[in-house]
Structures are given as structure tokens and as C-alpha cells.
PDB file of C-alpha atoms and ligand atoms in Angstrom:
ATOM      1  CA  MET A   1     -21.248  -7.845  -5.747  1.00 62.00           C
ATOM      2  CA  LEU A   2     -21.950 -11.183  -4.094  1.00 56.00           C
ATOM      3  CA  CYS A   3     -24.136 -11.168  -0.950  1.00 53.00           C
ATOM      4  CA  ARG A   4     -24.636 -13.585   1.906  1.00 53.00           C
ATOM      5  CA  GLY A   5     -26.501 -13.581   5.224  1.00 46.00           C
ATOM      6  CA  PRO A   6     -29.629 -12.074   6.768  1.00 48.00           C
ATOM      7  CA  ASN A   7     -29.791  -8.887   8.894  1.00 66.00           C
ATOM      8  CA  PRO A   8     -28.485  -7.892  11.471  1.00 74.00           C
ATOM      9  CA  ASN A   9     -25.176  -9.068  10.013  1.00 90.00           C
ATOM     10  CA  VAL A  10     -24.384  -8.778   6.317  1.00 94.00           C
ATOM     11  CA  THR A  11     -21.374 -10.203   4.476  1.00 97.00           C
ATOM     12  CA  LEU A  12     -20.376  -8.978   1.017  1.00 97.00           C
ATOM     13  CA  PHE A  13     -17.585  -9.838  -1.385  1.00 97.00           C
ATOM     14  CA  ALA A  14     -16.096  -6.842  -3.219  1.00 98.00           C
ATOM     15  CA  PRO A  15     -14.286  -7.672  -6.494  1.00 98.00           C
ATOM     16  CA  ALA A  16     -11.201  -6.030  -8.009  1.00 98.00           C
ATOM     17  CA  LYS A  17     -11.120  -4.703 -11.607  1.00 98.00           C
ATOM     18  CA  LEU A  18      -8.707  -4.228 -14.475  1.00 98.00           C
ATOM     19  CA  ASN A  19      -8.910  -1.577 -17.198  1.00 98.00           C
ATOM     20  CA  LEU A  20      -8.326  -3.236 -20.578  1.00 98.00           C
ATOM     21  CA  PHE A  21      -8.743   0.169 -22.212  1.00 98.00           C
ATOM     22  CA  LEU A  22      -8.587   3.683 -20.770  1.00 98.00           C
ATOM     23  CA  LYS A  23      -8.569   6.666 -23.095  1.00 98.00           C
ATOM     24  CA  VAL A  24      -8.455  10.187 -21.691  1.00 98.00           C
ATOM     25  CA  LEU A  25     -10.531  12.379 -24.025  1.00 98.00           C
ATOM     26  CA  GLY A  26      -9.725  15.748 -22.441  1.00 98.00           C
ATOM     27  CA  LYS A  27      -9.726  17.867 -19.300  1.00 98.00           C
ATOM     28  CA  ARG A  28     -13.064  19.189 -18.031  1.00 97.00           C
ATOM     29  CA  GLY A  29     -13.993  22.467 -16.404  1.00 97.00           C
ATOM     30  CA  ASP A  30     -14.461  20.764 -13.016  1.00 97.00           C
ATOM     31  CA  GLY A  31     -10.830  19.552 -12.980  1.00 96.00           C
ATOM     32  CA  TYR A  32     -11.693  15.913 -13.796  1.00 98.00           C
ATOM     33  CA  HIS A  33     -10.846  14.214 -17.089  1.00 98.00           C
ATOM     34  CA  GLU A  34     -13.400  12.948 -19.565  1.00 98.00           C
ATOM     35  CA  LEU A  35     -12.610   9.340 -20.404  1.00 98.00           C
ATOM     36  CA  GLU A  36     -13.818   6.094 -21.894  1.00 98.00           C
ATOM     37  CA  THR A  37     -12.685   2.884 -20.309  1.00 98.00           C
ATOM     38  CA  LEU A  38     -13.412  -0.857 -20.377  1.00 98.00           C
ATOM     39  CA  MET A  39     -13.514  -2.221 -16.841  1.00 98.00           C
ATOM     40  CA  VAL A  40     -13.466  -5.970 -16.262  1.00 98.00           C
ATOM     41  CA  SER A  41     -14.409  -7.334 -12.879  1.00 98.00           C
ATOM     42  CA  LEU A  42     -12.016  -9.948 -11.422  1.00 98.00           C
ATOM     43  CA  ALA A  43     -12.465 -13.100  -9.367  1.00 97.00           C
ATOM     44  CA  LEU A  44     -10.381 -11.556  -6.580  1.00 97.00           C
ATOM     45  CA  TYR A  45     -12.381 -10.248  -3.639  1.00 97.00           C
ATOM     46  CA  ASP A  46     -12.137  -8.351  -0.390  1.00 97.00           C
ATOM     47  CA  THR A  47     -14.659  -9.516   2.221  1.00 97.00           C
ATOM     48  CA  LEU A  48     -16.712  -7.050   4.264  1.00 98.00           C
ATOM     49  CA  ARG A  49     -18.776  -8.001   7.320  1.00 97.00           C
ATOM     50  CA  PHE A  50     -21.221  -5.454   8.705  1.00 97.00           C
ATOM     51  CA  HIS A  51     -22.407  -5.753  12.327  1.00 96.00           C
ATOM     52  CA  ILE A  52     -25.178  -3.416  13.434  1.00 92.00           C
ATOM     53  CA  THR A  53     -24.628  -1.521  16.709  1.00 90.00           C
ATOM     54  CA  PRO A  54     -27.186   0.374  18.835  1.00 83.00           C
ATOM     55  CA  SER A  55     -25.106   3.580  19.037  1.00 90.00           C
ATOM     56  CA  PRO A  56     -24.543   5.661  15.863  1.00 92.00           C
ATOM     57  CA  ARG A  57     -20.765   5.067  15.918  1.00 95.00           C
ATOM     58  CA  LEU A  58     -19.052   3.795  12.768  1.00 96.00           C
ATOM     59  CA  THR A  59     -15.922   1.724  13.252  1.00 95.00           C
ATOM     60  CA  LEU A  60     -13.708  -0.243  10.903  1.00 96.00           C
ATOM     61  CA  SER A  61     -11.113  -2.933  11.396  1.00 94.00           C
ATOM     62  CA  CYS A  62      -8.986  -4.024   8.468  1.00 93.00           C
ATOM     63  CA  ARG A  63      -6.989  -7.241   8.215  1.00 92.00           C
ATOM     64  CA  ASP A  64      -4.915  -9.017   5.660  1.00 86.00           C
ATOM     65  CA  ALA A  65      -7.260 -11.869   4.637  1.00 79.00           C
ATOM     66  CA  ALA A  66      -4.346 -14.301   4.332  1.00 68.00           C
ATOM     67  CA  SER A  67      -3.730 -13.928   8.058  1.00 56.00           C
ATOM     68  CA  CYS A  68      -7.326 -14.878   8.971  1.00 48.00           C
ATOM     69  CA  ARG A  69      -7.000 -18.642   8.617  1.00 48.00           C
ATOM     70  CA  VAL A  70      -7.746 -20.499  11.834  1.00 45.00           C
ATOM     71  CA  GLY A  71      -4.713 -20.300  14.096  1.00 48.00           C
ATOM     72  CA  GLY A  72      -2.931 -17.823  11.796  1.00 48.00           C
ATOM     73  CA  PRO A  73      -1.443 -14.600  13.122  1.00 49.00           C
ATOM     74  CA  VAL A  74      -3.832 -11.645  12.784  1.00 50.00           C
ATOM     75  CA  ARG A  75      -2.201  -8.838  10.862  1.00 54.00           C
ATOM     76  CA  GLU A  76      -3.965  -5.489  11.188  1.00 55.00           C
ATOM     77  CA  MET A  77      -3.572  -3.352   8.050  1.00 60.00           C
ATOM     78  CA  PRO A  78      -2.585   0.301   8.034  1.00 55.00           C
ATOM     79  CA  GLY A  79      -4.609   2.975   6.229  1.00 53.00           C
ATOM     80  CA  VAL A  80      -7.906   2.711   8.086  1.00 67.00           C
ATOM     81  CA  GLY A  81      -8.042   6.331   9.231  1.00 76.00           C
ATOM     82  CA  ASP A  82     -11.156   8.492   9.133  1.00 77.00           C
ATOM     83  CA  ASP A  83     -10.569   9.355   5.468  1.00 85.00           C
ATOM     84  CA  ASN A  84     -10.796   5.673   4.466  1.00 93.00           C
ATOM     85  CA  LEU A  85     -13.324   5.312   1.609  1.00 96.00           C
ATOM     86  CA  VAL A  86     -15.308   2.655   3.505  1.00 97.00           C
ATOM     87  CA  LEU A  87     -15.882   4.989   6.461  1.00 97.00           C
ATOM     88  CA  ARG A  88     -16.588   7.919   4.128  1.00 97.00           C
ATOM     89  CA  ALA A  89     -19.236   5.845   2.328  1.00 98.00           C
ATOM     90  CA  ALA A  90     -20.795   4.813   5.649  1.00 97.00           C
ATOM     91  CA  ARG A  91     -20.820   8.406   6.944  1.00 97.00           C
ATOM     92  CA  LEU A  92     -22.351   9.715   3.708  1.00 97.00           C
ATOM     93  CA  LEU A  93     -25.183   7.176   3.918  1.00 97.00           C
ATOM     94  CA  GLN A  94     -25.705   7.881   7.616  1.00 96.00           C
ATOM     95  CA  GLU A  95     -25.833  11.665   7.070  1.00 96.00           C
ATOM     96  CA  THR A  96     -28.058  11.417   3.974  1.00 96.00           C
ATOM     97  CA  THR A  97     -30.620   9.201   5.679  1.00 94.00           C
ATOM     98  CA  GLY A  98     -30.350  10.521   9.233  1.00 93.00           C
ATOM     99  CA  THR A  99     -30.323   6.954  10.560  1.00 92.00           C
ATOM    100  CA  GLN A 100     -29.433   6.510  14.221  1.00 89.00           C
ATOM    101  CA  TYR A 101     -27.865   3.090  13.622  1.00 91.00           C
ATOM    102  CA  GLY A 102     -24.135   2.573  13.791  1.00 93.00           C
ATOM    103  CA  THR A 103     -22.045  -0.297  12.497  1.00 96.00           C
ATOM    104  CA  HIS A 104     -18.802  -2.115  13.005  1.00 96.00           C
ATOM    105  CA  ILE A 105     -17.274  -3.075   9.663  1.00 97.00           C
ATOM    106  CA  GLU A 106     -14.701  -5.854   9.366  1.00 96.00           C
ATOM    107  CA  LEU A 107     -12.702  -5.617   6.161  1.00 96.00           C
ATOM    108  CA  PHE A 108     -10.579  -8.574   5.052  1.00 95.00           C
ATOM    109  CA  LYS A 109      -8.199  -7.415   2.320  1.00 95.00           C
ATOM    110  CA  ARG A 110      -7.058  -9.568  -0.564  1.00 95.00           C
ATOM    111  CA  ILE A 111      -6.934  -6.862  -3.244  1.00 95.00           C
ATOM    112  CA  PRO A 112      -3.600  -4.985  -3.165  1.00 92.00           C
ATOM    113  CA  MET A 113      -4.113  -1.383  -2.076  1.00 89.00           C
ATOM    114  CA  ALA A 114      -3.321   1.771  -4.131  1.00 84.00           C
ATOM    115  CA  ALA A 115      -2.635  -0.474  -7.108  1.00 90.00           C
ATOM    116  CA  GLY A 116      -5.047   0.545  -9.892  1.00 92.00           C
ATOM    117  CA  LEU A 117      -7.256  -2.461  -9.069  1.00 96.00           C
ATOM    118  CA  ALA A 118      -9.908  -0.283  -7.355  1.00 97.00           C
ATOM    119  CA  GLY A 119     -10.040  -2.305  -4.143  1.00 96.00           C
ATOM    120  CA  GLY A 120     -10.923   0.812  -2.119  1.00 96.00           C
ATOM    121  CA  SER A 121     -13.664   1.830  -4.568  1.00 97.00           C
ATOM    122  CA  SER A 122     -15.120  -1.663  -4.582  1.00 98.00           C
ATOM    123  CA  ASP A 123     -15.094  -1.763  -0.758  1.00 98.00           C
ATOM    124  CA  ALA A 124     -16.905   1.608  -0.708  1.00 98.00           C
ATOM    125  CA  ALA A 125     -19.564   0.320  -3.137  1.00 98.00           C
ATOM    126  CA  ALA A 126     -20.015  -2.791  -0.971  1.00 98.00           C
ATOM    127  CA  THR A 127     -20.409  -0.528   2.058  1.00 98.00           C
ATOM    128  CA  LEU A 128     -23.277   1.399   0.429  1.00 98.00           C
ATOM    129  CA  VAL A 129     -25.019  -1.872  -0.527  1.00 98.00           C
ATOM    130  CA  GLY A 130     -24.301  -3.570   2.813  1.00 97.00           C
ATOM    131  CA  LEU A 131     -25.511  -0.701   4.981  1.00 97.00           C
ATOM    132  CA  ASN A 132     -28.576  -0.133   2.789  1.00 96.00           C
ATOM    133  CA  ARG A 133     -29.535  -3.707   3.633  1.00 95.00           C
ATOM    134  CA  LEU A 134     -28.309  -3.757   7.245  1.00 95.00           C
ATOM    135  CA  TRP A 135     -30.111  -0.522   8.136  1.00 94.00           C
ATOM    136  CA  ASN A 136     -33.140  -1.453   6.012  1.00 92.00           C
ATOM    137  CA  LEU A 137     -33.055   1.889   4.186  1.00 94.00           C
ATOM    138  CA  GLY A 138     -34.800   0.760   1.006  1.00 94.00           C
ATOM    139  CA  TYR A 139     -32.649   2.910  -1.277  1.00 96.00           C
ATOM    140  CA  SER A 140     -32.842   1.978  -4.966  1.00 96.00           C
ATOM    141  CA  ASN A 141     -29.673   1.129  -6.889  1.00 95.00           C
ATOM    142  CA  ASN A 142     -30.003   4.454  -8.777  1.00 95.00           C
ATOM    143  CA  GLU A 143     -30.074   6.371  -5.484  1.00 96.00           C
ATOM    144  CA  LEU A 144     -26.971   4.506  -4.303  1.00 97.00           C
ATOM    145  CA  MET A 145     -25.322   5.223  -7.690  1.00 97.00           C
ATOM    146  CA  SER A 146     -25.605   8.979  -7.203  1.00 95.00           C
ATOM    147  CA  LEU A 147     -24.094   8.717  -3.702  1.00 97.00           C
ATOM    148  CA  ALA A 148     -21.341   6.506  -5.139  1.00 97.00           C
ATOM    149  CA  ALA A 149     -20.451   9.085  -7.826  1.00 97.00           C
ATOM    150  CA  ARG A 150     -20.005  11.700  -5.101  1.00 97.00           C
ATOM    151  CA  LEU A 151     -17.466   9.468  -3.349  1.00 97.00           C
ATOM    152  CA  GLY A 152     -15.296   8.515  -6.339  1.00 97.00           C
ATOM    153  CA  SER A 153     -15.337   8.026 -10.108  1.00 97.00           C
ATOM    154  CA  ASP A 154     -14.761   4.223 -10.054  1.00 96.00           C
ATOM    155  CA  ILE A 155     -17.395   3.392  -7.432  1.00 98.00           C
ATOM    156  CA  PRO A 156     -20.548   3.362  -9.648  1.00 98.00           C
ATOM    157  CA  PHE A 157     -19.029   0.535 -11.754  1.00 98.00           C
ATOM    158  CA  PHE A 158     -19.111  -1.774  -8.736  1.00 98.00           C
ATOM    159  CA  LEU A 159     -22.694  -0.836  -7.871  1.00 97.00           C
ATOM    160  CA  ALA A 160     -23.747  -1.949 -11.346  1.00 96.00           C
ATOM    161  CA  SER A 161     -22.660  -5.505 -10.342  1.00 91.00           C
ATOM    162  CA  ALA A 162     -21.568  -5.999 -13.956  1.00 96.00           C
ATOM    163  CA  THR A 163     -18.848  -8.451 -14.921  1.00 97.00           C
ATOM    164  CA  ALA A 164     -17.655  -5.846 -17.448  1.00 98.00           C
ATOM    165  CA  ALA A 165     -18.703  -2.350 -18.458  1.00 98.00           C
ATOM    166  CA  VAL A 166     -17.764   0.577 -20.617  1.00 98.00           C
ATOM    167  CA  CYS A 167     -17.536   3.606 -18.334  1.00 98.00           C
ATOM    168  CA  ARG A 168     -17.658   7.178 -19.623  1.00 98.00           C
ATOM    169  CA  GLY A 169     -17.846  10.716 -18.266  1.00 98.00           C
ATOM    170  CA  ARG A 170     -15.313  10.808 -15.447  1.00 98.00           C
ATOM    171  CA  GLY A 171     -15.961   7.069 -15.051  1.00 98.00           C
ATOM    172  CA  GLU A 172     -19.364   7.245 -13.364  1.00 97.00           C
ATOM    173  CA  ILE A 173     -21.546   6.618 -16.449  1.00 97.00           C
ATOM    174  CA  VAL A 174     -21.682   2.831 -16.584  1.00 98.00           C
ATOM    175  CA  GLU A 175     -22.842   0.748 -19.570  1.00 98.00           C
ATOM    176  CA  PRO A 176     -22.628  -2.956 -18.618  1.00 98.00           C
ATOM    177  CA  CYS A 177     -21.494  -5.336 -21.355  1.00 98.00           C
ATOM    178  CA  SER A 178     -20.663  -9.009 -21.468  1.00 95.00           C
ATOM    179  CA  ILE A 179     -17.237 -10.324 -22.400  1.00 95.00           C
ATOM    180  CA  PRO A 180     -17.132 -14.090 -22.980  1.00 92.00           C
ATOM    181  CA  GLY A 181     -14.512 -15.711 -20.799  1.00 83.00           C
ATOM    182  CA  PRO A 182     -12.673 -16.867 -18.980  1.00 94.00           C
ATOM    183  CA  LEU A 183      -9.884 -14.358 -19.591  1.00 97.00           C
ATOM    184  CA  TRP A 184      -6.694 -15.207 -17.672  1.00 98.00           C
ATOM    185  CA  PHE A 185      -4.333 -12.526 -16.406  1.00 98.00           C
ATOM    186  CA  VAL A 186      -1.018 -12.318 -14.590  1.00 97.00           C
ATOM    187  CA  VAL A 187      -0.901  -9.223 -12.392  1.00 97.00           C
ATOM    188  CA  ALA A 188       2.214  -7.748 -10.786  1.00 97.00           C
ATOM    189  CA  ARG A 189       2.059  -5.123  -8.071  1.00 95.00           C
ATOM    190  CA  PRO A 190       5.389  -3.377  -7.411  1.00 96.00           C
ATOM    191  CA  GLY A 191       6.361  -2.252  -3.924  1.00 94.00           C
ATOM    192  CA  THR A 192       5.672   1.393  -4.779  1.00 94.00           C
ATOM    193  CA  GLY A 193       2.386   3.145  -5.581  1.00 94.00           C
ATOM    194  CA  LEU A 194       1.211   6.305  -7.322  1.00 95.00           C
ATOM    195  CA  SER A 195      -1.290   9.039  -6.527  1.00 95.00           C
ATOM    196  CA  THR A 196      -4.250   8.914  -8.948  1.00 96.00           C
ATOM    197  CA  ALA A 197      -4.584  12.718  -8.914  1.00 97.00           C
ATOM    198  CA  GLU A 198      -0.869  13.101  -9.708  1.00 97.00           C
ATOM    199  CA  VAL A 199      -1.022  10.672 -12.647  1.00 98.00           C
ATOM    200  CA  PHE A 200      -4.078  12.450 -14.106  1.00 98.00           C
ATOM    201  CA  ARG A 201      -2.313  15.811 -13.664  1.00 98.00           C
ATOM    202  CA  HIS A 202       0.491  14.628 -15.992  1.00 98.00           C
ATOM    203  CA  CYS A 203      -1.677  12.898 -18.613  1.00 98.00           C
ATOM    204  CA  ARG A 204      -2.451  14.009 -22.156  1.00 97.00           C
ATOM    205  CA  PRO A 205      -5.518  13.156 -24.254  1.00 97.00           C
ATOM    206  CA  GLY A 206      -5.162   9.730 -25.883  1.00 96.00           C
ATOM    207  CA  SER A 207      -4.073   9.855 -29.515  1.00 90.00           C
ATOM    208  CA  VAL A 208      -4.943   6.303 -30.643  1.00 97.00           C
ATOM    209  CA  PRO A 209      -7.483   6.310 -33.499  1.00 97.00           C
ATOM    210  CA  TRP A 210      -9.672   3.481 -32.108  1.00 97.00           C
ATOM    211  CA  SER A 211     -12.365   3.632 -29.452  1.00 97.00           C
ATOM    212  CA  VAL A 212     -13.365   1.409 -26.561  1.00 98.00           C
ATOM    213  CA  ASP A 213     -16.236   0.029 -28.675  1.00 97.00           C
ATOM    214  CA  ASP A 214     -13.745  -1.405 -31.202  1.00 97.00           C
ATOM    215  CA  LEU A 215     -12.093  -3.435 -28.427  1.00 98.00           C
ATOM    216  CA  VAL A 216     -15.415  -4.570 -26.941  1.00 98.00           C
ATOM    217  CA  THR A 217     -16.629  -5.809 -30.350  1.00 97.00           C
ATOM    218  CA  ARG A 218     -13.474  -7.871 -30.877  1.00 97.00           C
ATOM    219  CA  LEU A 219     -13.599  -9.382 -27.407  1.00 97.00           C
ATOM    220  CA  GLN A 220     -17.289 -10.211 -27.817  1.00 96.00           C
ATOM    221  CA  THR A 221     -16.646 -11.976 -31.116  1.00 95.00           C
ATOM    222  CA  GLY A 222     -13.631 -13.903 -29.768  1.00 93.00           C
ATOM    223  CA  ARG A 223     -11.067 -12.188 -32.031  1.00 94.00           C
ATOM    224  CA  HIS A 224      -8.433 -12.240 -29.303  1.00 91.00           C
ATOM    225  CA  SER A 225      -5.310 -11.845 -31.414  1.00 89.00           C
ATOM    226  CA  THR A 226      -6.604  -8.591 -32.903  1.00 93.00           C
ATOM    227  CA  ALA A 227      -8.271  -7.490 -29.649  1.00 95.00           C
ATOM    228  CA  GLN A 228      -4.941  -7.379 -27.814  1.00 93.00           C
ATOM    229  CA  LYS A 229      -3.662  -4.798 -30.301  1.00 95.00           C
ATOM    230  CA  LEU A 230      -6.404  -2.457 -29.075  1.00 97.00           C
ATOM    231  CA  PHE A 231      -5.409  -2.574 -25.385  1.00 98.00           C
ATOM    232  CA  TYR A 232      -4.555   0.978 -24.381  1.00 98.00           C
ATOM    233  CA  ASN A 233      -4.088   3.147 -21.295  1.00 98.00           C
ATOM    234  CA  SER A 234      -3.512   6.933 -21.582  1.00 98.00           C
ATOM    235  CA  LEU A 235      -2.302   6.948 -17.965  1.00 98.00           C
ATOM    236  CA  GLN A 236       0.607   4.584 -18.542  1.00 98.00           C
ATOM    237  CA  GLU A 237       2.940   7.175 -20.073  1.00 98.00           C
ATOM    238  CA  PRO A 238       2.608   9.665 -17.179  1.00 98.00           C
ATOM    239  CA  ALA A 239       2.803   6.789 -14.684  1.00 98.00           C
ATOM    240  CA  GLU A 240       6.095   5.655 -16.211  1.00 98.00           C
ATOM    241  CA  GLN A 241       7.428   9.221 -15.998  1.00 98.00           C
ATOM    242  CA  LEU A 242       6.506   9.349 -12.309  1.00 98.00           C
ATOM    243  CA  ASN A 243       7.514   5.843 -11.253  1.00 97.00           C
ATOM    244  CA  PRO A 244      10.338   3.791 -12.845  1.00 98.00           C
ATOM    245  CA  ASP A 245       8.881   0.572 -11.368  1.00 97.00           C
ATOM    246  CA  VAL A 246       6.136   0.726 -14.003  1.00 98.00           C
ATOM    247  CA  THR A 247       8.742   0.851 -16.789  1.00 98.00           C
ATOM    248  CA  ARG A 248      10.596  -2.091 -15.215  1.00 98.00           C
ATOM    249  CA  LEU A 249       7.350  -4.066 -15.221  1.00 98.00           C
ATOM    250  CA  ARG A 250       6.584  -3.152 -18.857  1.00 98.00           C
ATOM    251  CA  ARG A 251      10.010  -4.415 -19.934  1.00 98.00           C
ATOM    252  CA  ALA A 252       9.678  -7.627 -17.926  1.00 98.00           C
ATOM    253  CA  PHE A 253       6.162  -8.303 -19.256  1.00 98.00           C
ATOM    254  CA  ALA A 254       7.325  -7.618 -22.849  1.00 98.00           C
ATOM    255  CA  ARG A 255       9.736 -10.571 -22.523  1.00 97.00           C
ATOM    256  CA  GLN A 256       6.844 -12.991 -21.824  1.00 98.00           C
ATOM    257  CA  PRO A 257       4.517 -14.431 -24.497  1.00 97.00           C
ATOM    258  CA  PHE A 258       1.435 -12.487 -23.372  1.00 97.00           C
ATOM    259  CA  LEU A 259      -1.364 -11.753 -25.839  1.00 96.00           C
ATOM    260  CA  GLY A 260      -1.170  -8.165 -24.570  1.00 96.00           C
ATOM    261  CA  HIS A 261       0.035  -6.290 -21.511  1.00 98.00           C
ATOM    262  CA  GLN A 262      -0.358  -2.868 -19.880  1.00 98.00           C
ATOM    263  CA  MET A 263      -0.822  -0.963 -16.634  1.00 98.00           C
ATOM    264  CA  SER A 264      -4.267  -0.990 -14.975  1.00 98.00           C
ATOM    265  CA  GLY A 265      -6.018   2.301 -14.135  1.00 97.00           C
ATOM    266  CA  SER A 266      -3.645   4.880 -12.687  1.00 97.00           C
ATOM    267  CA  GLY A 267      -1.241   2.123 -11.606  1.00 94.00           C
ATOM    268  CA  THR A 268       0.970   0.838 -10.435  1.00 96.00           C
ATOM    269  CA  SER A 269      -0.283  -2.716 -11.068  1.00 97.00           C
ATOM    270  CA  TYR A 270       0.653  -4.165 -14.433  1.00 98.00           C
ATOM    271  CA  PHE A 271      -1.068  -7.095 -16.134  1.00 98.00           C
ATOM    272  CA  GLY A 272      -0.533  -9.520 -18.971  1.00 98.00           C
ATOM    273  CA  TRP A 273      -3.342 -11.304 -20.798  1.00 98.00           C
ATOM    274  CA  CYS A 274      -2.800 -15.045 -21.335  1.00 97.00           C
ATOM    275  CA  ARG A 275      -4.252 -17.658 -23.665  1.00 96.00           C
ATOM    276  CA  SER A 276      -4.918 -20.093 -20.797  1.00 96.00           C
ATOM    277  CA  ARG A 277      -4.502 -20.660 -17.083  1.00 97.00           C
ATOM    278  CA  ARG A 278      -1.558 -22.917 -17.863  1.00 98.00           C
ATOM    279  CA  GLN A 279       0.225 -20.181 -19.766  1.00 98.00           C
ATOM    280  CA  ALA A 280      -0.573 -17.754 -16.927  1.00 98.00           C
ATOM    281  CA  THR A 281       1.056 -20.115 -14.416  1.00 97.00           C
ATOM    282  CA  GLN A 282       4.237 -20.330 -16.502  1.00 97.00           C
ATOM    283  CA  CYS A 283       4.478 -16.567 -17.090  1.00 98.00           C
ATOM    284  CA  ALA A 284       3.728 -15.810 -13.425  1.00 97.00           C
ATOM    285  CA  ALA A 285       6.540 -18.119 -12.265  1.00 97.00           C
ATOM    286  CA  ARG A 286       9.063 -16.384 -14.542  1.00 97.00           C
ATOM    287  CA  LEU A 287       7.903 -12.917 -13.482  1.00 97.00           C
ATOM    288  CA  ALA A 288       7.983 -13.852  -9.789  1.00 96.00           C
ATOM    289  CA  ALA A 289      11.610 -14.927 -10.258  1.00 96.00           C
ATOM    290  CA  ALA A 290      12.394 -11.402 -11.544  1.00 94.00           C
ATOM    291  CA  ARG A 291      11.364 -10.054  -8.095  1.00 94.00           C
ATOM    292  CA  LEU A 292       9.727  -6.886  -9.384  1.00 93.00           C
ATOM    293  CA  GLY A 293       6.754  -7.131  -7.026  1.00 93.00           C
ATOM    294  CA  ASP A 294       3.929  -9.402  -5.890  1.00 94.00           C
ATOM    295  CA  VAL A 295       2.768 -11.566  -8.785  1.00 96.00           C
ATOM    296  CA  PHE A 296      -0.551 -13.410  -8.960  1.00 96.00           C
ATOM    297  CA  ILE A 297      -2.896 -15.081 -11.448  1.00 97.00           C
ATOM    298  CA  VAL A 298      -6.521 -14.043 -11.748  1.00 97.00           C
ATOM    299  CA  SER A 299      -9.422 -14.510 -14.174  1.00 97.00           C
ATOM    300  CA  ASN A 300     -12.334 -12.248 -14.970  1.00 97.00           C
ATOM    301  CA  ARG A 301     -15.655 -12.975 -13.233  1.00 94.00           C
ATOM    302  CA  PRO A 302     -17.783 -15.333 -15.303  1.00 86.00           C
TER     303      PRO A 302
HETATM  304  O1  LIG B 401     -12.858  10.262  -8.466  1.00 72.94           O
HETATM  305  P1  LIG B 401     -11.666   9.945  -7.634  1.00 72.94           P
HETATM  306  O2  LIG B 401     -11.754  10.529  -6.252  1.00 72.94           O
HETATM  307  O3  LIG B 401     -11.329   8.497  -7.599  1.00 72.94           O
HETATM  308  O4  LIG B 401     -10.454  10.654  -8.349  1.00 72.94           O
HETATM  309  C1  LIG B 401      -9.229  10.902  -7.718  1.00 72.94           C
HETATM  310  C2  LIG B 401      -8.536  12.020  -8.471  1.00 72.94           C
HETATM  311  O5  LIG B 401      -8.174  11.580  -9.785  1.00 72.94           O
HETATM  312  C3  LIG B 401      -9.416  13.239  -8.701  1.00 72.94           C
HETATM  313  O6  LIG B 401      -9.310  14.134  -7.637  1.00 72.94           O
HETATM  314  C4  LIG B 401      -8.861  13.810  -9.974  1.00 72.94           C
HETATM  315  O7  LIG B 401      -7.715  14.583  -9.681  1.00 72.94           O
HETATM  316  C5  LIG B 401      -8.390  12.604 -10.744  1.00 72.94           C
HETATM  317  N1  LIG B 401      -9.374  12.149 -11.750  1.00 72.94           N
HETATM  318  C6  LIG B 401      -9.485  12.846 -12.943  1.00 72.94           C
HETATM  319  N2  LIG B 401     -10.382  12.420 -13.888  1.00 72.94           N
HETATM  320  C7  LIG B 401     -11.132  11.334 -13.688  1.00 72.94           C
HETATM  321  C8  LIG B 401     -11.024  10.595 -12.481  1.00 72.94           C
HETATM  322  C9  LIG B 401     -10.117  11.035 -11.531  1.00 72.94           C
HETATM  323  O8  LIG B 401      -8.794  13.861 -13.163  1.00 72.94           O
HETATM  324  N3  LIG B 401     -11.976  10.924 -14.654  1.00 72.94           N
END
């Protein structure tokens, strides 16, 4: 997470992620699934601004970042109800600490929502970090990590501020690792989404014989042509059963010369890994012409 600004206002940049590998190992007694996944943090960020207020109220406004250029029309975004992860993170911190401070949070969205890119989880992690600083709470990162795990399985990854990590358990056990880059991706987000809980409900344990560590080793030693063969996502099959847009994207991506391609997280975003930015530009233009969704180019965070 990148930080800027002194109290009483704090600005943070919350990155998106892709899962280059996600293997479901089995269903647990608590209803979650045990998994191992390789998360890579992307140079695509939401911006959050925290303004301290004297009353304990917590409020959130959410805008499409593209509409925030000077003179541009301001487009308010839907989905900022009380169950929004940012407000839930703020409330949890407020209740846990008993602070009397309130805050107005401005959220500028660039990361597509409900897309398997974990924008909401990253925003929630940024909220814990931002309010810890704004309210001067002095919580350690480990203390914030345990609050994060209560809010959602993907959130601890963003608190680790790692550019990449292997995540285990239900996703909350984070082992940072470094992947030499830059890695260039084309991402397509179809017009339809999927419920994470629904996709997990339909998944089966992954049957591939390799582990996340095999992929990490190949990426770390620059063996890209063999690394791409180890890309895997146990959630892609159930996602395709639930949403034909994911299948359409797989077929369209298979026609491009990507090193590898697959769905991210529980979908519905789909990505292709490219040899270079130039190749990414060419593939993105062809995919955009197919009109299967919003298409953009992004690299991992250095
Ligand atoms: O943890 P999070 O709230 O993001 O998870 C959303 C839903 O996805 C959970 O309620 C659960 O149904 C499912 N899930 C799962 N196993 C995981 C992570 C999520 O079954 N490891």
C-alpha cells in the first residue's frame, strides 16, 4: 500500500491483484475452502482519502476515478451501502478500539468491481491502515492482520504490502515472495459478475499434480515458457458453468498469442500474460474489437 500525507487527512492507494495460481485443496469444517494461491499485486489502484470528523459518524462517497479530472462530470458509483467492505472495516476498527472519532472516506474507483481483482478487499485493507494512522491508534500490522482476516479472506494479502505472495489457509496466511518483473497482462472484465460464495459452492478440489511452489520457482528463475504451463485456477470450471461470459473470454483469449491465460480469483475477470508491453497492446486491441467486455493493460507492481 502506498501512503501520502500527514494527519488529519490521509491518502492511500489500494492496488488490485491477479491470481496466477489458485488450487482448492478441500472443504473445511467452517464452510470455507482450504487453498493455496499465488497473488500478484498490480499497478492499478483505487485512491482513498480519509478526513477526520469530530462526531463518530462514518461516511463514504464513491466515484469513478476517470470522472474526477478537473472539469469532468462527477459520476457517483453505486454499491456504497452500509454493507460496503470499506465501511465494515471502519466500523470494526471503531468498535474494537472504542474511538470517538469519525471519518469521511472518499473512494475513487479504478479497479473494476466484483471482478476477481479484489478491489473491495484492497480498499478495506487500506481503510484499516488509513484509520489506524488517522486516529493515531498505534495498532501493529499483526493486530490489523487479525482484524482483516475477520472481514474477508483476501484482505490480509493487501496488509502485507507485498508485491506478490503465496496465500494459504482460506487465503489469510500470507507468505510474501518476490517475482522479478515486469510481467505484462491484458485483463478483460465482462459486463456480468459472479458471487464468490456461489463459485466456491460449485468448486471441486484441484486435481493438477503441481503446487504453487513449482510455479513460484519457475517465475523466480525466469523460466517463463514453462511457468505459463503451471497457471491454474480451480474456480474457473465452476465459474464457466455459472456464467457463459467466462467461456466466451477463454475462447477469445485462446486465439491470441498469450504466454498463458486464465480467470482471476472467483471471476469474472480474465487475463492473458504477455511477453512485453508491446505484445499486450496488440492483443488488447484485438480483444477490445471482440467487444466481450472492458479490456485494459496492466503490469505487476515492481
Ligand atoms: O472471505 P470472503 O468473505 O471473501 O469469502 C466470501 C465467500 O467465499 C465465503 O463466504 C465463502 O462462501 C467463500 N470462500 C470459501 N473459501 C475461501 C474463501 C471464500 O469457501 N477460502
